[in-house]
mmCIF file of C-alpha atoms in Angstrom:
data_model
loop_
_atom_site.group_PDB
_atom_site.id
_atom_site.type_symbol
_atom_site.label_atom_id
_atom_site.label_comp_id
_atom_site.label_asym_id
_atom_site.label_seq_id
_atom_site.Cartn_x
_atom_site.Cartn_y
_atom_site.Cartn_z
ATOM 1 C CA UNK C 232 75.170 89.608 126.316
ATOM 2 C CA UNK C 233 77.673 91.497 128.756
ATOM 3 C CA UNK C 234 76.285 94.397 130.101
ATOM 4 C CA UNK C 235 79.483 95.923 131.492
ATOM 5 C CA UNK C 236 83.058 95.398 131.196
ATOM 6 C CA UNK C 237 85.493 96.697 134.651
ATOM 7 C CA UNK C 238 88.996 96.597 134.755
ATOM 8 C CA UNK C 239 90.621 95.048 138.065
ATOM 9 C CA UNK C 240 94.160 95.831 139.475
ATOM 10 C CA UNK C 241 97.105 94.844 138.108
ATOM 11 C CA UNK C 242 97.936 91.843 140.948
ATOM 12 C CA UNK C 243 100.097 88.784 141.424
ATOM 13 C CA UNK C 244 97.052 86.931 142.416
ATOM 14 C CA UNK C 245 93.192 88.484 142.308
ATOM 15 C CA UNK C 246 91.060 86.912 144.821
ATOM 16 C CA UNK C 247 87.078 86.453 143.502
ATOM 17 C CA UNK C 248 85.029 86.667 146.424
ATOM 18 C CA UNK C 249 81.639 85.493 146.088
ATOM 19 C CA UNK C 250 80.092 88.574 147.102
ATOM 20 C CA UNK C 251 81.730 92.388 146.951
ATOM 21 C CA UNK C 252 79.937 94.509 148.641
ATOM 22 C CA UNK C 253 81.872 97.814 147.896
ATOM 23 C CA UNK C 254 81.526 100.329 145.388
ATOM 24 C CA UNK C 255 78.507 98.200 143.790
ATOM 25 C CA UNK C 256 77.076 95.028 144.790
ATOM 26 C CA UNK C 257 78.327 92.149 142.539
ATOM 27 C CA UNK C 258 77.619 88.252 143.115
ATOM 28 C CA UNK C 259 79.627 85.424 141.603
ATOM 29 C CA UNK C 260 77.658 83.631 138.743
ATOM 30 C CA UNK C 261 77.485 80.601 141.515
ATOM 31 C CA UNK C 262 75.680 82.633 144.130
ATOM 32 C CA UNK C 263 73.407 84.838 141.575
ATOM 33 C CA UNK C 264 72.306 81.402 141.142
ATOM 34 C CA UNK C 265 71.361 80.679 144.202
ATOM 35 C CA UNK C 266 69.717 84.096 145.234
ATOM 36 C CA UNK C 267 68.088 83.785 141.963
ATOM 37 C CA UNK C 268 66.454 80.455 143.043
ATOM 38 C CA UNK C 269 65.425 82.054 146.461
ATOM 39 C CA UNK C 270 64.267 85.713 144.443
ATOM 40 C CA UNK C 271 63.706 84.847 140.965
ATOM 41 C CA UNK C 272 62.183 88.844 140.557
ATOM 42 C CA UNK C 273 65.710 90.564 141.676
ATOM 43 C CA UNK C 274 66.896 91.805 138.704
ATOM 44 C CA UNK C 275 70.318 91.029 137.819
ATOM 45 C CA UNK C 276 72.958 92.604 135.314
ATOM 46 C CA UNK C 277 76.185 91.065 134.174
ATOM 47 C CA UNK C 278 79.470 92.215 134.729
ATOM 48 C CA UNK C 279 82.854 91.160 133.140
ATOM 49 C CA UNK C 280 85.734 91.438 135.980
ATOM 50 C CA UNK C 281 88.668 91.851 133.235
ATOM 51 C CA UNK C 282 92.415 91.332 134.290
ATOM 52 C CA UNK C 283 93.547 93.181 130.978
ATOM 53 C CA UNK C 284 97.691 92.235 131.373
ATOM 54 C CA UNK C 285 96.798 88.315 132.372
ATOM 55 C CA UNK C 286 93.400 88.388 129.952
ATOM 56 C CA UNK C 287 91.413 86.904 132.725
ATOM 57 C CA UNK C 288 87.647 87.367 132.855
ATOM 58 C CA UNK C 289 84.857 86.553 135.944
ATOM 59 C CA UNK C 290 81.904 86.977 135.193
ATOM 60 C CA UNK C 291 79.862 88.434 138.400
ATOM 61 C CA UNK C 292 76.447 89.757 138.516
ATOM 62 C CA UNK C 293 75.410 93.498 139.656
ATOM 63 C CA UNK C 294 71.999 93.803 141.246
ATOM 64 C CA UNK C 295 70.457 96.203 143.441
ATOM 65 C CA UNK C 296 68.067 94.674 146.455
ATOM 66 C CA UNK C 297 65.239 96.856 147.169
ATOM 67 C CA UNK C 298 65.481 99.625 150.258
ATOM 68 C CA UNK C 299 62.943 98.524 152.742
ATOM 69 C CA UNK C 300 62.005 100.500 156.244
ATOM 70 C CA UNK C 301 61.848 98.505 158.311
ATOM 71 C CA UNK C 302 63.546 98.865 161.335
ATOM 72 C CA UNK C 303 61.497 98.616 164.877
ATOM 73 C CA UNK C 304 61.263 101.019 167.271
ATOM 74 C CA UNK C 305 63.543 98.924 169.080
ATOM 75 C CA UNK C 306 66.148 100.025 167.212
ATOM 76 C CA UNK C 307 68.774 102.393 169.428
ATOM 77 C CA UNK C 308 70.911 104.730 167.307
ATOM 78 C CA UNK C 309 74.048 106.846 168.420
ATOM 79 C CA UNK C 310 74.065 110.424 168.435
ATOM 80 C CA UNK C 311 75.500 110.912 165.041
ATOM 81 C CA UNK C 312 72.779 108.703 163.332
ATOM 82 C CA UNK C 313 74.536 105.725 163.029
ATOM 83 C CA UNK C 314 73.131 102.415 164.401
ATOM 84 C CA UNK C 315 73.677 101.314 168.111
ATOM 85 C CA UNK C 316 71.089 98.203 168.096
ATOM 86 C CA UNK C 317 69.462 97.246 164.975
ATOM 87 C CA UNK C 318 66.077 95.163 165.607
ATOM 88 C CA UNK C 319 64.249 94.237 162.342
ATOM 89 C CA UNK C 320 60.330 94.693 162.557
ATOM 90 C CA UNK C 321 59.040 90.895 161.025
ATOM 91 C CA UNK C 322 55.888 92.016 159.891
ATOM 92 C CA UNK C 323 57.631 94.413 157.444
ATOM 93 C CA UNK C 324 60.381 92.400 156.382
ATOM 94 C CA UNK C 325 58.046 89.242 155.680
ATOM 95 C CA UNK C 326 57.827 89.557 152.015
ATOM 96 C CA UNK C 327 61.611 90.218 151.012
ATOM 97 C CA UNK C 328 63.745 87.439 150.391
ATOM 98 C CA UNK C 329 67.422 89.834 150.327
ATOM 99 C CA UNK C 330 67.062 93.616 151.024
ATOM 100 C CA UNK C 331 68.570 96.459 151.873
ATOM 101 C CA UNK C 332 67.280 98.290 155.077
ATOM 102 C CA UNK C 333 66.131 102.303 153.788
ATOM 103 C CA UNK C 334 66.636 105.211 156.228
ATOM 104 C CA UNK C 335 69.871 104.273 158.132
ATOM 105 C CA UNK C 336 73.595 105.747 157.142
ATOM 106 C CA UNK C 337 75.278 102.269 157.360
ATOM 107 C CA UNK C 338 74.669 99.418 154.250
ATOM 108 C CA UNK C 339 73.201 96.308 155.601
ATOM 109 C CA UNK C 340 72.285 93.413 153.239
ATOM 110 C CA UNK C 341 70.065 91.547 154.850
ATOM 111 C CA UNK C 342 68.487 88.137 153.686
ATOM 112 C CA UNK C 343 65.951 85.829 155.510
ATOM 113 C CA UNK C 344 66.644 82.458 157.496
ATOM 114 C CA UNK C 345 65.987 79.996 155.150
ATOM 115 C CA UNK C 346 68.296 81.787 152.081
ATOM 116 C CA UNK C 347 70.718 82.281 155.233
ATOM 117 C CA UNK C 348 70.948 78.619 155.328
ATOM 118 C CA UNK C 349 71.309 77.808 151.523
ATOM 119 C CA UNK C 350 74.155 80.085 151.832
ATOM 120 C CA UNK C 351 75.891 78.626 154.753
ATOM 121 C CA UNK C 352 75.529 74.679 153.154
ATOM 122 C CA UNK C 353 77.569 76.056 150.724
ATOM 123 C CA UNK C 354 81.561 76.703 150.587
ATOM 124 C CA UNK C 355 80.974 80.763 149.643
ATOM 125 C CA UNK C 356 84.001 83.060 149.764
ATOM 126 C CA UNK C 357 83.898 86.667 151.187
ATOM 127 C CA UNK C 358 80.503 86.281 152.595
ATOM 128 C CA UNK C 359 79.637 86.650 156.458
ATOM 129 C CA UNK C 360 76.589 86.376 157.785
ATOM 130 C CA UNK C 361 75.437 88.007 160.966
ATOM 131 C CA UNK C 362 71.859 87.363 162.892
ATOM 132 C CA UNK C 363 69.854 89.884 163.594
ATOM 133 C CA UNK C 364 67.537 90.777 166.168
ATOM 134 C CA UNK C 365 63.864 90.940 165.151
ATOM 135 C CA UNK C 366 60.445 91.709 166.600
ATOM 136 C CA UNK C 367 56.997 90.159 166.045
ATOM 137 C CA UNK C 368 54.923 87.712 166.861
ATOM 138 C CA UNK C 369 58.095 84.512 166.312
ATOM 139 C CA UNK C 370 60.296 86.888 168.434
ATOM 140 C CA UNK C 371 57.432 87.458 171.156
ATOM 141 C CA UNK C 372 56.376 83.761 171.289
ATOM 142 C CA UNK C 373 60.626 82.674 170.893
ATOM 143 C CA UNK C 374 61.106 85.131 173.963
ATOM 144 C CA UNK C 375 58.233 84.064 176.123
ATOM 145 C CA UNK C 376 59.274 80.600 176.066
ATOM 146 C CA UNK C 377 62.703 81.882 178.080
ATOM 147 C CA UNK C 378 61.205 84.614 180.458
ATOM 148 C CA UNK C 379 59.713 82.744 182.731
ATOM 149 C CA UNK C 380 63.503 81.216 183.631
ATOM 150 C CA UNK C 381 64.567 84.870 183.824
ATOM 151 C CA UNK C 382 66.669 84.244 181.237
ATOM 152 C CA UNK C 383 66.552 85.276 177.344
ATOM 153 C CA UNK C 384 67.330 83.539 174.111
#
């Protein structure tokens, strides 16, 4: 059963990212899949992209990752409130598979490594991944291995 039905510009040609971030989250039904596998508990509501003058329909998937604090005390900010430096605290992020970070202005999706590299096997459109900077104890021990070079990772 579709949930919701949302009209799409009138277009020559609409392009069907895998992921579109903006005004709501919606995944492809490929990569719903695949997050799905990763976070079988994310909930997940369908949505009917509907081309009403070419009736074309793509089916994506809304869903809503959970907010989670946790930002380090490394992180660096500007003077407005946006973010300079983002550094993840690991011990916090440990149990989320895809997430949203809580308490900053900006909208970061952020997933772990190994869902990061499901994703990247795969020929995804409209998705870009980014690392991020973390701390804890695999950042400490990562680091340590480099410092006594002088240099860092």
């Amino acid at each position: 059963m579709i949930d919701r039905q949302i009209p799409v510009l009138d277009k020559r040609e609409n392009d069907y990212n895998d992921f579109i971030e903006k005004s709501i989250p919606l995944l492809s039904d490929s990569f719903k899949q695949l997050v799905g596998k990763y976070e079988p508990r994310l909930p997940f509501k369908s949505v009917v992209l509907m081309d009403l003058l070419k009736l074309n329909k793509v089916l994506y998937w809304l869903t809503i990752p959970p907010k989670v604090g946790c930002f380090s005390v490394q992180t660096e900010f500007h003077l407005d409130g946006t973010l300079k430096n983002l550094v993840i605290n690991e011990a916090l992020a440990a149990p989320y598979t895809i997430f949203k970070i809580d308490v900053i202005k900006e909208v970061y999706v952020i997933v772990n490594s190994e869902l990061a590299e499901s994703i990247m096997r795969r020929a995804f459109r409209g998705i870009r991944l980014l690392k991020v900077q973390t701390e804890g104890k695999w950042w400490k021990s990562f680091a340590g291995r480099y410092s006594k070079k002088g240099s860092s990772p």
